[in-house]
Amino acid sequence: MLEELLLETEPEWRLYEWLNANQVAFSLDPAQALLMDPDDPQGRVWFVIEQEGIRVRYAGPSGFLIRGHSGKERIEANVDGILQ
């Protein structure tokens, strides 16, 4: 898939593979491309998981930023905790 080219970090790939392996429907919504800070790599792609009503983006060493439709945000360190 061409959209796979949007994934720039290992954690984004891990999330992509985890969602596919667990048959979770999602789409990718890329933000503007910027130079990545090698000391604080962050993903620019939002994983949109409509069924769960969330958007997920890799937010650096702290983990994944999860944003609900209401705008409420939380951080999850591990991929397997995102859909909890």
mmCIF file of C-alpha atoms in Angstrom:
data_model
loop_
_atom_site.group_PDB
_atom_site.id
_atom_site.type_symbol
_atom_site.label_atom_id
_atom_site.label_comp_id
_atom_site.label_asym_id
_atom_site.label_seq_id
_atom_site.Cartn_x
_atom_site.Cartn_y
_atom_site.Cartn_z
ATOM 1 C CA MET A 1 0.000 0.000 0.000
ATOM 2 C CA LEU A 2 1.244 3.453 -0.854
ATOM 3 C CA GLU A 3 0.098 4.857 2.506
ATOM 4 C CA GLU A 4 2.758 2.756 4.246
ATOM 5 C CA LEU A 5 5.312 5.259 2.938
ATOM 6 C CA LEU A 6 3.902 7.774 5.430
ATOM 7 C CA LEU A 7 5.175 5.771 8.402
ATOM 8 C CA GLU A 8 8.521 7.173 9.541
ATOM 9 C CA THR A 9 9.190 5.643 12.949
ATOM 10 C CA GLU A 10 9.476 2.103 14.268
ATOM 11 C CA PRO A 11 6.623 2.639 16.781
ATOM 12 C CA GLU A 12 4.322 3.764 13.941
ATOM 13 C CA TRP A 13 5.149 0.531 12.092
ATOM 14 C CA ARG A 14 4.528 -1.466 15.262
ATOM 15 C CA LEU A 15 1.092 0.135 15.645
ATOM 16 C CA TYR A 16 0.315 -0.385 11.948
ATOM 17 C CA GLU A 17 1.194 -4.076 12.162
ATOM 18 C CA TRP A 18 -0.656 -4.535 15.464
ATOM 19 C CA LEU A 19 -3.863 -2.987 14.096
ATOM 20 C CA ASN A 20 -3.693 -5.160 10.973
ATOM 21 C CA ALA A 21 -2.953 -8.330 12.971
ATOM 22 C CA ASN A 22 -5.958 -7.617 15.209
ATOM 23 C CA GLN A 23 -8.187 -6.786 12.216
ATOM 24 C CA VAL A 24 -8.905 -3.249 13.422
ATOM 25 C CA ALA A 25 -10.162 -0.999 10.618
ATOM 26 C CA PHE A 26 -8.260 2.282 10.409
ATOM 27 C CA SER A 27 -7.115 4.978 8.025
ATOM 28 C CA LEU A 28 -4.020 7.169 8.033
ATOM 29 C CA ASP A 29 -4.205 10.960 8.179
ATOM 30 C CA PRO A 30 -0.744 12.489 7.675
ATOM 31 C CA ALA A 31 0.246 15.889 9.003
ATOM 32 C CA GLN A 32 2.650 18.144 7.136
ATOM 33 C CA ALA A 33 6.103 16.631 6.657
ATOM 34 C CA LEU A 34 8.758 18.239 8.845
ATOM 35 C CA LEU A 35 12.356 17.406 9.652
ATOM 36 C CA MET A 36 12.455 14.866 12.456
ATOM 37 C CA ASP A 37 14.419 15.648 15.608
ATOM 38 C CA PRO A 38 16.673 12.583 16.070
ATOM 39 C CA ASP A 39 16.709 13.180 19.843
ATOM 40 C CA ASP A 40 12.902 13.301 20.077
ATOM 41 C CA PRO A 41 11.371 11.430 17.129
ATOM 42 C CA GLN A 42 7.612 11.827 16.815
ATOM 43 C CA GLY A 43 5.233 10.493 14.231
ATOM 44 C CA ARG A 44 3.345 12.795 11.911
ATOM 45 C CA VAL A 45 0.628 10.316 10.962
ATOM 46 C CA TRP A 46 -2.656 10.065 12.829
ATOM 47 C CA PHE A 47 -4.152 6.570 12.871
ATOM 48 C CA VAL A 48 -7.910 7.150 12.658
ATOM 49 C CA ILE A 49 -9.872 4.329 14.296
ATOM 50 C CA GLU A 50 -13.501 5.322 13.705
ATOM 51 C CA GLN A 51 -15.048 2.290 15.417
ATOM 52 C CA GLU A 52 -13.363 3.310 18.674
ATOM 53 C CA GLY A 53 -13.856 7.040 18.064
ATOM 54 C CA ILE A 54 -10.164 7.811 18.461
ATOM 55 C CA ARG A 55 -7.116 9.155 16.651
ATOM 56 C CA VAL A 56 -3.652 7.918 17.622
ATOM 57 C CA ARG A 57 -0.218 9.417 16.919
ATOM 58 C CA TYR A 58 3.235 8.395 18.122
ATOM 59 C CA ALA A 59 4.322 11.163 20.495
ATOM 60 C CA GLY A 60 7.936 10.236 21.126
ATOM 61 C CA PRO A 61 9.453 8.402 24.088
ATOM 62 C CA SER A 62 6.336 8.942 26.222
ATOM 63 C CA GLY A 63 4.323 6.704 23.899
ATOM 64 C CA PHE A 64 1.197 7.211 21.838
ATOM 65 C CA LEU A 65 -1.090 10.229 22.048
ATOM 66 C CA ILE A 66 -4.720 9.122 21.898
ATOM 67 C CA ARG A 67 -7.370 11.744 21.141
ATOM 68 C CA GLY A 68 -11.095 11.032 21.403
ATOM 69 C CA HIS A 69 -13.836 12.761 19.387
ATOM 70 C CA SER A 70 -14.469 15.007 22.407
ATOM 71 C CA GLY A 71 -10.868 16.235 22.231
ATOM 72 C CA LYS A 72 -9.862 14.499 25.457
ATOM 73 C CA GLU A 73 -6.292 13.201 25.235
ATOM 74 C CA ARG A 74 -4.284 10.542 27.012
ATOM 75 C CA ILE A 75 -0.877 8.923 26.584
ATOM 76 C CA GLU A 76 -0.413 5.162 26.299
ATOM 77 C CA ALA A 77 3.086 3.715 26.465
ATOM 78 C CA ASN A 78 2.284 0.404 24.765
ATOM 79 C CA VAL A 79 0.502 -0.457 21.536
ATOM 80 C CA ASP A 80 -1.639 -3.121 23.184
ATOM 81 C CA GLY A 81 -3.126 -0.575 25.615
ATOM 82 C CA ILE A 82 -4.430 1.793 22.959
ATOM 83 C CA LEU A 83 -7.877 0.227 22.558
ATOM 84 C CA GLN A 84 -8.555 -0.140 26.289
#
